[in-house]
PDB file of C-alpha atoms in Angstrom:
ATOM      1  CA  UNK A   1       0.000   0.000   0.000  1.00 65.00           C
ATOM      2  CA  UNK A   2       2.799   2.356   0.927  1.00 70.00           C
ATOM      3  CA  UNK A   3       4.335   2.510  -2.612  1.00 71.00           C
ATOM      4  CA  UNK A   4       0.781   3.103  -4.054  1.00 74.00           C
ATOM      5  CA  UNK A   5       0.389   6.269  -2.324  1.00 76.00           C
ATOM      6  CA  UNK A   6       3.775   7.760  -4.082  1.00 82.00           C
ATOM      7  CA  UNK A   7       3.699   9.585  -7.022  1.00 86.00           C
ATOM      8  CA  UNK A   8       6.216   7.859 -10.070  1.00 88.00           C
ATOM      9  CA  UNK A   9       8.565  10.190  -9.829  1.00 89.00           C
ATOM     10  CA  UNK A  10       8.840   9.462  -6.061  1.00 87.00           C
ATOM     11  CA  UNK A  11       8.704   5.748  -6.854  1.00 85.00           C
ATOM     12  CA  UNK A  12      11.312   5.983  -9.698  1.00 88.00           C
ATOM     13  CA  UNK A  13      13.715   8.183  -6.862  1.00 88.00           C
ATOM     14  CA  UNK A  14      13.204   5.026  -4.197  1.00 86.00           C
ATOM     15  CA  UNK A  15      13.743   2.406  -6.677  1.00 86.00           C
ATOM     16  CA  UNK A  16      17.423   4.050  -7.120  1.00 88.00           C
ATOM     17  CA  UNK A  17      17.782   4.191  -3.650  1.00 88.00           C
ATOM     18  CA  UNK A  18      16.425   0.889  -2.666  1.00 90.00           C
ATOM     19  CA  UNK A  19      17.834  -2.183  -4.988  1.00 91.00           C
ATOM     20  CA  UNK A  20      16.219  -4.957  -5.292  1.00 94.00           C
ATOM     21  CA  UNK A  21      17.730  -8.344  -4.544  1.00 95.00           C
ATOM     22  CA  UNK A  22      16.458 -12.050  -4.540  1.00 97.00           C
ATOM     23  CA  UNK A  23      17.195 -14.628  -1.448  1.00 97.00           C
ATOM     24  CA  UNK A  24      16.980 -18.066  -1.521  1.00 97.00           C
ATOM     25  CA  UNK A  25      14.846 -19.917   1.611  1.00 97.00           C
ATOM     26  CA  UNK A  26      17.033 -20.060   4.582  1.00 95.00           C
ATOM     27  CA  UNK A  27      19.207 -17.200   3.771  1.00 96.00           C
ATOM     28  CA  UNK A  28      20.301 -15.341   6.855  1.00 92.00           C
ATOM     29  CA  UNK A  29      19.165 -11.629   6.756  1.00 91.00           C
ATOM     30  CA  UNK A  30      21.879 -11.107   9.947  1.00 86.00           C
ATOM     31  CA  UNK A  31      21.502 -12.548  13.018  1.00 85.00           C
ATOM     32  CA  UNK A  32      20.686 -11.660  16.986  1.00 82.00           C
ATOM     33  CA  UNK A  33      23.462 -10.095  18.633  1.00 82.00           C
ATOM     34  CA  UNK A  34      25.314  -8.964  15.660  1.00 83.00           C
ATOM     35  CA  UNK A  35      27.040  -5.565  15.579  1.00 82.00           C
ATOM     36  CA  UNK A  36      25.998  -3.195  12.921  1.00 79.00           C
ATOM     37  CA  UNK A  37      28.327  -1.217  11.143  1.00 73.00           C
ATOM     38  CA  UNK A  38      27.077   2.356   9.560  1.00 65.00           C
ATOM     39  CA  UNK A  39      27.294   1.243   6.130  1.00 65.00           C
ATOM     40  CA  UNK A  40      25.602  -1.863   6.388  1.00 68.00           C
ATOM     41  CA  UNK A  41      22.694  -0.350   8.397  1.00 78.00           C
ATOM     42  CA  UNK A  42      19.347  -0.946   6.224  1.00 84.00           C
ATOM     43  CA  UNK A  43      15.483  -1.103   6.385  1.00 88.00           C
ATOM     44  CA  UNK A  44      13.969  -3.780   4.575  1.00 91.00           C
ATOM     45  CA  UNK A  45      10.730  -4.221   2.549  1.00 90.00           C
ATOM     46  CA  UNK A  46       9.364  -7.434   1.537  1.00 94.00           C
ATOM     47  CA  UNK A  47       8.327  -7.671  -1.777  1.00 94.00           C
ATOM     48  CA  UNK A  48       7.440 -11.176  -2.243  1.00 96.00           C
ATOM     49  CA  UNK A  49       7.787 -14.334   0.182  1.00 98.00           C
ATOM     50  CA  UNK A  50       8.551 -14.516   4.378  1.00 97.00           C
ATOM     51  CA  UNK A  51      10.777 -13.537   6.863  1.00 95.00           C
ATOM     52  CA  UNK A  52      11.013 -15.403  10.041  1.00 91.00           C
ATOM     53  CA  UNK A  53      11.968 -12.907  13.099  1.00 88.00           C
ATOM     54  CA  UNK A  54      13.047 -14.478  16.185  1.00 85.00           C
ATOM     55  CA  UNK A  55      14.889 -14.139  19.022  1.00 74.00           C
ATOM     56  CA  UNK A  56      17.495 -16.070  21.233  1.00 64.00           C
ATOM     57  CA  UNK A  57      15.427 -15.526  23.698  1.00 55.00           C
ATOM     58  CA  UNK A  58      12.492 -17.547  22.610  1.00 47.00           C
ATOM     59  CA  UNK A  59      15.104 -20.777  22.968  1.00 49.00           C
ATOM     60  CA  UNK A  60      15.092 -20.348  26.834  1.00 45.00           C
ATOM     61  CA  UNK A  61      11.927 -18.559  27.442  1.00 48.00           C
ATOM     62  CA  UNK A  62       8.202 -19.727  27.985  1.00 47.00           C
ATOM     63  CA  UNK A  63       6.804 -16.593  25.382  1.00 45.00           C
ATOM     64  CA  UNK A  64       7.445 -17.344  22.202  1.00 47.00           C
ATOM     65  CA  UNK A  65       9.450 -14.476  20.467  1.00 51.00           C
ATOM     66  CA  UNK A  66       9.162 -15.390  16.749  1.00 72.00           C
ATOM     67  CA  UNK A  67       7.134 -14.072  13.729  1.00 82.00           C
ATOM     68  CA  UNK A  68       6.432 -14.486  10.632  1.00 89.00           C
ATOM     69  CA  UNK A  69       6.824 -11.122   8.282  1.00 90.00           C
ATOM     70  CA  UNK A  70       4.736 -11.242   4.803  1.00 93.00           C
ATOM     71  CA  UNK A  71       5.047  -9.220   1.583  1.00 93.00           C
ATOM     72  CA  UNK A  72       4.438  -4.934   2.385  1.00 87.00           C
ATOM     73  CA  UNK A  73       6.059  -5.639   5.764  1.00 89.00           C
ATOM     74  CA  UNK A  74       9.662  -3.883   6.883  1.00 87.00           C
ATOM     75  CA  UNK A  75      12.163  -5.670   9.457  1.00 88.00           C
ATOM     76  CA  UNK A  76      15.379  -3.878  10.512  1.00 85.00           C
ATOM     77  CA  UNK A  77      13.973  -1.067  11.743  1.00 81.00           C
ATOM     78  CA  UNK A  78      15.088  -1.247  15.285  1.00 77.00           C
ATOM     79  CA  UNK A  79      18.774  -1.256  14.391  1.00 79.00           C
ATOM     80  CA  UNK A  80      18.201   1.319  11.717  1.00 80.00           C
ATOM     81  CA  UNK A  81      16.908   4.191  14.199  1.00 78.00           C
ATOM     82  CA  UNK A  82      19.504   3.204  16.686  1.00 78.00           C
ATOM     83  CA  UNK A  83      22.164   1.297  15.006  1.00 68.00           C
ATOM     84  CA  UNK A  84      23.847  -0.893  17.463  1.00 75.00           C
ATOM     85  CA  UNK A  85      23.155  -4.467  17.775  1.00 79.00           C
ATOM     86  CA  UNK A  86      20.417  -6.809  15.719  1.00 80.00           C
ATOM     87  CA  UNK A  87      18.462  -7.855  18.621  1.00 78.00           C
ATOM     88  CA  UNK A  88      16.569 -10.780  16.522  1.00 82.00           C
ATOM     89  CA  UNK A  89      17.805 -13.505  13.609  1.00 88.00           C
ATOM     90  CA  UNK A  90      15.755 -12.112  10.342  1.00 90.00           C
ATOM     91  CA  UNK A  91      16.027 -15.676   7.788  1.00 92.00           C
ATOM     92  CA  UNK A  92      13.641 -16.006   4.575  1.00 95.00           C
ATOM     93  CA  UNK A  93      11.243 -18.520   5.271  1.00 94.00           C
ATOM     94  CA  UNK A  94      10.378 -18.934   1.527  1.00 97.00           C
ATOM     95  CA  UNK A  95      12.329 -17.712  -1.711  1.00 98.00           C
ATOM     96  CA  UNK A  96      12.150 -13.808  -0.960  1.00 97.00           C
ATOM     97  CA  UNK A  97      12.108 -11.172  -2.825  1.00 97.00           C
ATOM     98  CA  UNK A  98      13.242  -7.533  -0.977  1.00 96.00           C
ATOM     99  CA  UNK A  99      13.865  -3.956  -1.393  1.00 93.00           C
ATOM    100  CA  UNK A 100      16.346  -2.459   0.974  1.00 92.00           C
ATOM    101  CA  UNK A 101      17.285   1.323   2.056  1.00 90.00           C
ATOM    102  CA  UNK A 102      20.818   1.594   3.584  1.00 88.00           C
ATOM    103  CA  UNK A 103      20.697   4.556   6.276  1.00 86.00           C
ATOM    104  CA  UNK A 104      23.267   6.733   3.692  1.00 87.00           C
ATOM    105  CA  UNK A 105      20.361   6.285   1.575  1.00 89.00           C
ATOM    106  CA  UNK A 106      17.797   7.660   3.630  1.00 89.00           C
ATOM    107  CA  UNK A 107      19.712  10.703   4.635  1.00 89.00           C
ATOM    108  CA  UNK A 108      19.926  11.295   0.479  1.00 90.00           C
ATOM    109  CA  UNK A 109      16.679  10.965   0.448  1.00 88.00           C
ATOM    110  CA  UNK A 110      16.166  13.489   3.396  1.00 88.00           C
ATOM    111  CA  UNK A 111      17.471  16.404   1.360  1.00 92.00           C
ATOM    112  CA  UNK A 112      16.614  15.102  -1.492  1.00 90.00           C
ATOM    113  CA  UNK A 113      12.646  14.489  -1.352  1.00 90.00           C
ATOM    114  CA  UNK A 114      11.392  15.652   2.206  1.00 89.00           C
ATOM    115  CA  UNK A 115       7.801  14.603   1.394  1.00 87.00           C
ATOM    116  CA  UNK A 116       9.078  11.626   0.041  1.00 89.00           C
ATOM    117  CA  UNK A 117      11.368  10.627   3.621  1.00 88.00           C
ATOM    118  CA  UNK A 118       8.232  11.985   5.593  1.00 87.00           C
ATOM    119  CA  UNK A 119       6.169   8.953   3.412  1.00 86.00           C
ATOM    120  CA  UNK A 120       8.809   6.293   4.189  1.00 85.00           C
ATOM    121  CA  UNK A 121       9.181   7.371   8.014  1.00 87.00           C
ATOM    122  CA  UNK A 122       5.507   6.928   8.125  1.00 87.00           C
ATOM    123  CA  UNK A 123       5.859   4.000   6.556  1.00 85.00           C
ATOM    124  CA  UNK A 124       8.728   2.660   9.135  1.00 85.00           C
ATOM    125  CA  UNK A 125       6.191   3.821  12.018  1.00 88.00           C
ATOM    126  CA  UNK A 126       3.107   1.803  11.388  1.00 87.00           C
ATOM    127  CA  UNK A 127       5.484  -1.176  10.882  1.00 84.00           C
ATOM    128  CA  UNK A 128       6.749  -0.461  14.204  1.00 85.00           C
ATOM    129  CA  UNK A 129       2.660   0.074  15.726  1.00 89.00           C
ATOM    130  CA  UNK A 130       2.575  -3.258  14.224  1.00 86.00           C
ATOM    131  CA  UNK A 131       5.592  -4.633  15.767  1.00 82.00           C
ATOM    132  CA  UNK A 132       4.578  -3.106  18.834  1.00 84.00           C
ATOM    133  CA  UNK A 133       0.847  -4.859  18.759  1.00 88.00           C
ATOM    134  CA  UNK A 134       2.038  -8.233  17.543  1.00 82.00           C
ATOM    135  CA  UNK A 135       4.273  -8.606  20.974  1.00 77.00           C
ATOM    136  CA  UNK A 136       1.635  -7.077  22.760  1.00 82.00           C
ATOM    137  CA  UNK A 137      -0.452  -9.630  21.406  1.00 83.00           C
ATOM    138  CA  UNK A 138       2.116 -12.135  22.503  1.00 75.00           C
ATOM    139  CA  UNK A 139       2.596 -11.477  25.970  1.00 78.00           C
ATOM    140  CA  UNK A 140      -0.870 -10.949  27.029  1.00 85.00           C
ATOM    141  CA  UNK A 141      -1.686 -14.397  24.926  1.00 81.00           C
ATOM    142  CA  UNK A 142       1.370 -16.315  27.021  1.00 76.00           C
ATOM    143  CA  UNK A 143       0.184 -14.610  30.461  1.00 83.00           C
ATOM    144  CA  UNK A 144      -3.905 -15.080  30.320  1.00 85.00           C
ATOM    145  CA  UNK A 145      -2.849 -19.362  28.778  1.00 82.00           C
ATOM    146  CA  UNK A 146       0.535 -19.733  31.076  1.00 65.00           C
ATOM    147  CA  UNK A 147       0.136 -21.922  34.414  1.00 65.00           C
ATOM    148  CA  UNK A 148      -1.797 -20.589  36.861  1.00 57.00           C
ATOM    149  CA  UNK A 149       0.542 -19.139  39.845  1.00 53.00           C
ATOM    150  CA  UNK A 150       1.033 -20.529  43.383  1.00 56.00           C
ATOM    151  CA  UNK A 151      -0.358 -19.503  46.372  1.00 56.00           C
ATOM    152  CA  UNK A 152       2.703 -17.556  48.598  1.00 57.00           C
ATOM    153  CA  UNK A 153       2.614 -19.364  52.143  1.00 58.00           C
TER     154      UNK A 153
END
């Protein structure tokens, strides 16, 4: 939906800015707890197939911390506004097809196209609201269905 709000020209400037690659099932986006460097910083659209997203954390934990990402959706976007450390392990979970923006990108973009940035900022925030609902979603599903607590003597 995103890219069907943009004008050509605007999709003609992100199409420079954002190639396009192709990723066979199983490849490894980057995984959780690896360092980011500035240059390989980058928000990710998925074109066509999935993206698993999970966590190390879900191997020791009772809450499941794993998704499944579908075509329009973004990952990355954590370590993209902060750039430190990829706090999940992003793999394709079918053939994928993506469009990535490196953050040297974006700032071309930013004086560049302002209304176009303001778009794809917008676009990086209701990804986030729906990060943001799915774990939501998550934890209140693993504490109403988790074992029922103890009574303190």
């Amino acid at each position: 939906d995103f890219f069907k709000l943009l004008s050509p020209q605007q999709v003609e400037k992100l199409r420079l800015a954002m190639p396009v690659k192709e990723h066979r099932k199983g490849h490894v986006f980057w995984k959780a707890g690896s360092h980011v460097s500035d240059d390989h910083c980058a928000v990710i659209f998925i074109l066509e197939g999935q993206v698993s997203v999970a966590s190390d954390v879900g191997q020791i934990s009772q809450v499941p911390v794993a998704r499944v990402l579908h075509p329009g959706e973004i990952f990355g976007l954590v370590t993209f506004l902060d750039v430190h450390v990829h706090s999940a392990t992003c793999r394709a979970a079918t053939p994928v097809r993506t469009a990535a923006m490196t953050r040297s990108e974006f700032d071309k973009l930013c004086k560049s196209d302002i209304a176009l940035a303001s778009a794809f900022m917008y676009a990086m925030a209701r990804q986030l609201a729906r990060d943001v609902r799915a774990c939501n979603n998550r934890l209140i599903t693993a504490i109403t269905s988790g074992p029922a607590a103890k009574p303190a003597k």
